CSV table of C-alpha atoms in Angstrom, one decimal:
chain,number,residue,atom,x,y,z
A,21,MET,CA,-19.7,7.5,-33.3
A,22,ALA,CA,-20.4,8.9,-29.7
A,23,ALA,CA,-18.2,7.6,-26.6
A,24,THR,CA,-18.9,3.8,-25.8
A,25,ASN,CA,-18.6,1.8,-22.7
A,26,ALA,CA,-17.3,-0.9,-24.7
A,27,LEU,CA,-13.8,-2.4,-24.2
A,28,LEU,CA,-11.4,-2.1,-27.2
A,29,VAL,CA,-8.9,-4.7,-27.5
A,30,ILE,CA,-5.9,-3.9,-30.0
A,31,ILE,CA,-4.2,-6.8,-31.2
A,32,ARG,CA,-0.7,-5.7,-32.8
A,33,HIS,CA,1.2,-9.3,-32.9
A,34,ALA,CA,1.0,-12.1,-35.5
A,35,PRO,CA,-0.2,-15.8,-34.3
A,36,HIS,CA,3.0,-18.0,-32.9
A,37,SER,CA,5.3,-15.5,-32.6
A,38,SER,CA,4.4,-14.9,-29.3
A,39,ASN,CA,1.6,-15.5,-26.7
A,40,TRP,CA,0.3,-11.4,-27.2
A,41,LEU,CA,-2.5,-13.1,-29.6
A,42,ARG,CA,-3.7,-15.6,-27.8
A,43,GLU,CA,-3.6,-13.8,-24.5
A,44,GLY,CA,-5.2,-10.6,-26.4
A,45,LEU,CA,-8.2,-12.7,-27.4
A,46,ASP,CA,-8.3,-14.5,-23.8
A,47,ALA,CA,-9.1,-11.2,-22.3
A,48,ALA,CA,-11.5,-10.1,-25.0
A,49,LEU,CA,-13.4,-13.3,-24.5
A,50,VAL,CA,-13.5,-13.3,-21.1
A,51,ALA,CA,-14.8,-9.6,-21.0
A,52,ALA,CA,-17.5,-10.6,-23.4
A,53,ALA,CA,-18.7,-13.5,-21.1
A,54,PHE,CA,-18.6,-11.3,-18.4
A,55,GLY,CA,-21.5,-9.2,-20.4
A,56,GLN,CA,-18.9,-6.4,-21.5
A,57,PRO,CA,-19.7,-5.3,-25.4
A,58,VAL,CA,-16.1,-5.8,-26.9
A,59,HIS,CA,-14.4,-4.1,-29.8
A,60,LEU,CA,-11.4,-5.6,-31.7
A,61,LEU,CA,-9.0,-3.3,-33.6
A,62,PHE,CA,-5.9,-5.4,-35.6
A,63,MET,CA,-3.1,-3.4,-36.4
A,64,GLY,CA,0.3,-4.1,-38.2
A,65,LYS,CA,0.9,-7.8,-38.1
A,66,GLY,CA,-1.9,-8.4,-35.9
A,67,ILE,CA,-3.9,-8.5,-39.1
A,68,LEU,CA,-2.3,-12.0,-39.8
A,69,ALA,CA,-4.5,-13.4,-37.2
A,70,LEU,CA,-7.6,-13.2,-39.6
A,71,LEU,CA,-6.2,-15.0,-42.3
A,72,LYS,CA,-8.8,-17.5,-43.2
A,73,GLU,CA,-6.7,-19.9,-44.5
A,74,GLN,CA,-4.2,-20.4,-41.9
A,75,GLY,CA,-3.4,-23.8,-40.2
A,76,SER,CA,-1.7,-24.5,-36.6
A,77,GLY,CA,1.4,-23.0,-35.7
A,78,ALA,CA,5.2,-24.8,-36.1
A,79,PRO,CA,5.0,-28.3,-35.0
A,80,GLY,CA,3.3,-28.5,-32.0
A,81,GLN,CA,1.5,-24.9,-31.8
A,82,LYS,CA,-2.2,-24.5,-31.4
A,83,ALA,CA,-4.0,-23.1,-34.1
A,84,THR,CA,-5.5,-19.4,-33.3
A,85,LEU,CA,-8.1,-19.5,-36.0
A,86,PRO,CA,-11.0,-21.5,-34.0
A,87,THR,CA,-10.7,-18.8,-31.4
A,88,ILE,CA,-11.2,-16.0,-34.2
A,89,ASP,CA,-14.2,-18.2,-35.5
A,90,MET,CA,-15.5,-18.5,-31.6
A,91,LEU,CA,-15.8,-14.4,-31.4
A,92,GLU,CA,-19.2,-14.1,-33.0
A,93,MET,CA,-20.7,-16.7,-30.5
A,94,TYR,CA,-19.4,-14.4,-27.7
A,95,ASP,CA,-21.4,-11.2,-29.5
A,96,ILE,CA,-18.0,-9.7,-30.8
A,97,ASP,CA,-18.7,-8.5,-34.0
A,98,LYS,CA,-16.6,-5.5,-34.6
A,99,LEU,CA,-13.4,-6.5,-35.8
A,100,TRP,CA,-11.6,-3.5,-37.4
A,101,VAL,CA,-8.8,-3.6,-39.8
A,102,THR,CA,-6.9,-0.7,-41.1
A,103,LYS,CA,-6.4,-0.5,-44.7
A,104,GLU,CA,-2.5,0.4,-44.4
A,105,ALA,CA,-1.9,-3.0,-42.7
A,106,LEU,CA,-3.5,-4.9,-45.7
A,107,GLN,CA,-1.5,-2.8,-48.1
A,108,ASN,CA,1.8,-3.2,-46.4
A,109,MET,CA,1.3,-7.0,-46.4
A,110,HIS,CA,-0.1,-7.2,-49.9
A,111,LEU,CA,-3.4,-8.7,-48.5
A,112,SER,CA,-6.8,-8.2,-49.9
A,113,THR,CA,-9.8,-8.6,-47.8
A,114,ASP,CA,-10.6,-11.5,-49.6
A,115,SER,CA,-8.1,-13.8,-47.7
A,116,LEU,CA,-9.5,-12.6,-44.5
A,117,VAL,CA,-12.5,-14.3,-42.4
A,118,ASP,CA,-15.8,-12.8,-43.0
A,119,GLY,CA,-17.1,-9.8,-40.9
A,120,VAL,CA,-14.0,-7.4,-40.8
A,121,THR,CA,-14.6,-3.8,-41.3
A,122,LEU,CA,-11.7,-1.9,-43.2
A,123,ILE,CA,-11.0,1.6,-41.8
A,124,ALA,CA,-8.4,4.2,-42.7
A,125,GLU,CA,-5.4,4.4,-40.1
A,126,ARG,CA,-6.3,8.2,-39.6
A,127,GLU,CA,-9.6,6.9,-38.0
A,128,VAL,CA,-8.0,5.0,-35.4
A,129,ALA,CA,-7.2,8.1,-33.1
A,130,GLY,CA,-11.3,8.7,-33.2
A,131,LEU,CA,-11.8,5.2,-32.0
A,132,LEU,CA,-9.5,5.6,-29.3
A,133,GLN,CA,-11.2,8.7,-28.2
A,134,GLN,CA,-14.5,6.9,-28.4
A,135,HIS,CA,-13.6,4.1,-26.2
A,136,THR,CA,-12.5,4.8,-22.5
A,137,LYS,CA,-11.6,1.4,-22.1
A,138,ILE,CA,-8.6,0.0,-24.0
A,139,LEU,CA,-6.2,-2.9,-23.7
A,140,ASN,CA,-3.4,-3.0,-26.0
A,141,PHE,CA,-1.6,-6.6,-27.1
B,8,MET,CA,-7.3,12.5,-5.9
B,9,MET,CA,-7.5,9.9,-8.7
B,10,GLN,CA,-7.5,5.9,-8.6
B,11,TYR,CA,-4.7,4.5,-10.9
B,12,GLY,CA,-4.7,0.9,-12.2
B,13,LEU,CA,-1.7,-0.8,-13.5
B,14,LEU,CA,-1.4,-3.8,-16.0
B,15,VAL,CA,2.1,-5.2,-16.1
B,16,MET,CA,2.8,-7.4,-18.9
B,17,GLY,CA,6.7,-7.4,-19.1
B,18,ALA,CA,9.0,-10.1,-17.5
B,19,PRO,CA,11.7,-8.2,-15.3
B,20,TYR,CA,15.2,-8.3,-16.3
B,21,SER,CA,13.8,-8.8,-19.9
B,22,SER,CA,11.9,-5.6,-20.2
B,23,PRO,CA,11.8,-2.3,-18.8
B,24,ALA,CA,8.2,-2.4,-18.3
B,25,PRO,CA,7.9,-4.0,-14.6
B,26,HIS,CA,10.7,-1.3,-13.5
B,27,SER,CA,8.9,1.4,-15.2
B,28,ALA,CA,5.5,0.4,-13.8
B,29,LEU,CA,6.9,0.5,-9.8
B,30,ARG,CA,8.5,3.8,-10.5
B,31,PHE,CA,5.4,5.2,-11.9
B,32,ALA,CA,3.0,3.6,-8.8
B,33,HIS,CA,5.5,5.5,-6.4
B,34,ALA,CA,5.5,8.9,-8.3
B,35,VAL,CA,1.6,8.6,-8.4
B,36,LEU,CA,1.7,7.7,-4.6
B,37,ASP,CA,3.9,10.7,-3.7
B,38,ARG,CA,1.6,13.1,-5.5
B,39,GLY,CA,-1.4,11.9,-3.3
B,40,HIS,CA,-3.0,9.8,-5.8
B,41,GLN,CA,-3.8,6.1,-5.0
B,42,VAL,CA,-3.2,2.9,-6.9
B,43,ALA,CA,-6.0,0.6,-6.9
B,44,GLY,CA,-4.3,-2.3,-7.8
B,45,VAL,CA,-1.7,-4.0,-9.8
B,46,PHE,CA,-2.7,-6.7,-12.5
B,47,PHE,CA,0.3,-8.7,-13.8
B,48,TYR,CA,-0.5,-10.6,-17.3
B,49,HIS,CA,1.1,-11.9,-20.0
B,50,ASP,CA,5.0,-12.4,-19.5
B,51,GLY,CA,4.4,-9.7,-16.5
B,52,VAL,CA,3.4,-12.8,-14.2
B,53,HIS,CA,7.1,-13.6,-13.8
B,54,ASN,CA,7.4,-10.5,-11.5
B,55,ALA,CA,5.6,-12.6,-9.0
B,56,SER,CA,8.2,-15.4,-8.6
B,57,SER,CA,9.7,-15.7,-5.2
B,58,LEU,CA,12.5,-17.7,-6.7
B,59,MET,CA,13.9,-14.8,-8.5
B,60,ALA,CA,17.8,-14.2,-6.8
B,61,PRO,CA,19.4,-11.2,-8.7
B,62,PRO,CA,22.7,-10.4,-7.4
B,63,GLN,CA,22.6,-8.5,-4.6
B,64,ASP,CA,23.4,-4.9,-5.9
B,65,GLU,CA,20.7,-5.2,-8.3
B,66,LEU,CA,16.9,-4.4,-7.5
B,67,ASN,CA,15.2,-7.4,-6.7
B,68,LEU,CA,11.7,-6.5,-8.3
B,69,HIS,CA,9.4,-9.4,-6.5
B,70,ASP,CA,10.7,-8.0,-3.5
B,71,ALA,CA,10.1,-4.5,-4.4
B,72,TRP,CA,6.6,-5.2,-5.5
B,73,ILE,CA,6.0,-6.7,-2.1
B,74,GLU,CA,7.4,-3.4,-0.3
B,75,LEU,CA,5.0,-1.4,-2.6
B,76,HIS,CA,2.1,-3.6,-1.0
B,77,GLN,CA,3.2,-3.6,2.4
B,78,GLN,CA,3.5,0.4,2.3
B,79,HIS,CA,0.2,1.0,0.6
B,80,ALA,CA,-2.1,-2.1,0.7
B,81,ILE,CA,-2.3,-2.4,-2.6
B,82,PRO,CA,-3.5,-5.6,-4.5
B,83,LEU,CA,-1.0,-7.5,-6.4
B,84,ASP,CA,-3.4,-9.9,-8.7
B,85,VAL,CA,-1.6,-12.4,-11.3
B,86,CYS,CA,-3.2,-14.1,-14.0
B,87,ILE,CA,-3.5,-17.8,-13.0
B,88,ALA,CA,-3.7,-18.8,-16.8
B,89,ALA,CA,-0.7,-16.9,-18.0
B,90,ALA,CA,1.2,-18.0,-14.8
B,91,LEU,CA,0.7,-21.5,-14.8
B,92,ARG,CA,1.4,-21.5,-18.6
B,93,ARG,CA,4.7,-20.1,-17.6
B,94,GLY,CA,5.5,-22.4,-14.7
B,95,LEU,CA,4.7,-19.7,-11.9
B,96,MET,CA,2.0,-21.2,-9.4
B,97,SER,CA,1.2,-21.2,-5.6
B,98,GLU,CA,1.3,-24.1,-3.3
B,99,SER,CA,-1.9,-25.2,-3.7
B,100,GLU,CA,-1.7,-25.3,-7.6
B,101,ALA,CA,1.7,-27.2,-7.1
B,102,GLN,CA,-0.1,-29.7,-5.5
B,103,ARG,CA,-3.0,-29.9,-8.0
B,104,HIS,CA,-1.1,-30.2,-10.8
B,105,GLY,CA,1.5,-32.6,-9.1
B,106,LYS,CA,4.3,-30.3,-9.2
B,107,GLN,CA,7.4,-30.4,-6.5
B,108,ALA,CA,7.9,-26.8,-6.0
B,109,PHE,CA,6.0,-23.7,-5.8
B,110,ASN,CA,7.2,-19.7,-6.3
B,111,ILE,CA,4.1,-17.6,-6.0
B,112,ALA,CA,2.7,-17.0,-2.3
B,113,SER,CA,0.9,-14.2,-0.3
B,114,PRO,CA,0.7,-10.9,-0.9
B,115,PHE,CA,1.0,-11.8,-4.8
B,116,GLU,CA,-3.0,-13.5,-5.5
B,117,LEU,CA,-3.4,-15.9,-8.3
B,118,THR,CA,-6.7,-14.9,-10.0
B,119,GLY,CA,-8.4,-14.8,-13.2
B,120,LEU,CA,-8.9,-12.0,-16.1
B,121,GLY,CA,-12.4,-11.1,-14.3
B,122,GLN,CA,-9.9,-9.3,-11.8
B,123,LEU,CA,-8.2,-7.2,-14.5
B,124,LEU,CA,-11.7,-6.0,-16.2
B,125,GLU,CA,-12.7,-5.2,-12.5
B,126,LEU,CA,-9.9,-3.4,-11.9
B,127,GLN,CA,-10.4,-1.3,-14.9
B,128,GLN,CA,-13.9,-0.7,-14.0
B,129,ARG,CA,-12.7,1.0,-10.6
B,130,SER,CA,-9.6,3.0,-12.0
B,131,ALA,CA,-10.2,6.5,-13.5
B,132,ARG,CA,-6.5,5.9,-15.4
B,133,PHE,CA,-5.6,2.5,-16.3
B,134,ILE,CA,-2.1,2.4,-17.5
B,135,THR,CA,-0.5,-0.7,-19.3
B,136,PHE,CA,3.3,-1.4,-18.9
B,137,ALA,CA,4.3,-3.8,-21.5
């Protein structure tokens, strides 16, 4: 793939452990709302954000899955997940929301090279 | 000469990120480059608190950012949503939310994430400190 003008947002934190996921997704949504193409890459514990059967967090914590479900409305349809992250957590793609694209970890370097704009959460 | 943009997402005294960002800013300026702006997001918004009062023999990061602004006219933008969530606000936001105190004042500016994207857009190098 050739160089792209899209913003790559990297998510590396699980829901509810901190505010990283929520604020990372906020940045992605704002960029998309401003008309910028946005690609998402989920690595490590970040893939837990994509579990389709997750509920809300510990009592009183807002669920993040509705934000994931909203991505499509913002034309964010590139959701990359590394196979290694899935394997490490003994998860299969069946447990994730639809529309996820699996890539190998060794392809990540290429992705980083193609994107001139990257935000890392 | 190159334009650098800085994104700070760590809180002072909890994370080394703000201190590293500040030292980095001075280093690029010393080498004749420019810093187009600093954006504070996530826990980085705590850098903007005018109420921080570390012991006198420690660096006051809030004051250090202001000094950077005064010397080089570098914009210091703070994400308003991340700030409000964490109890940081300007006088006008305090009034709007019925709060008795405020801790963000000029030259720090409360702004939206659009400013972050705009800063990234006009920076040749955009560096995250988290």
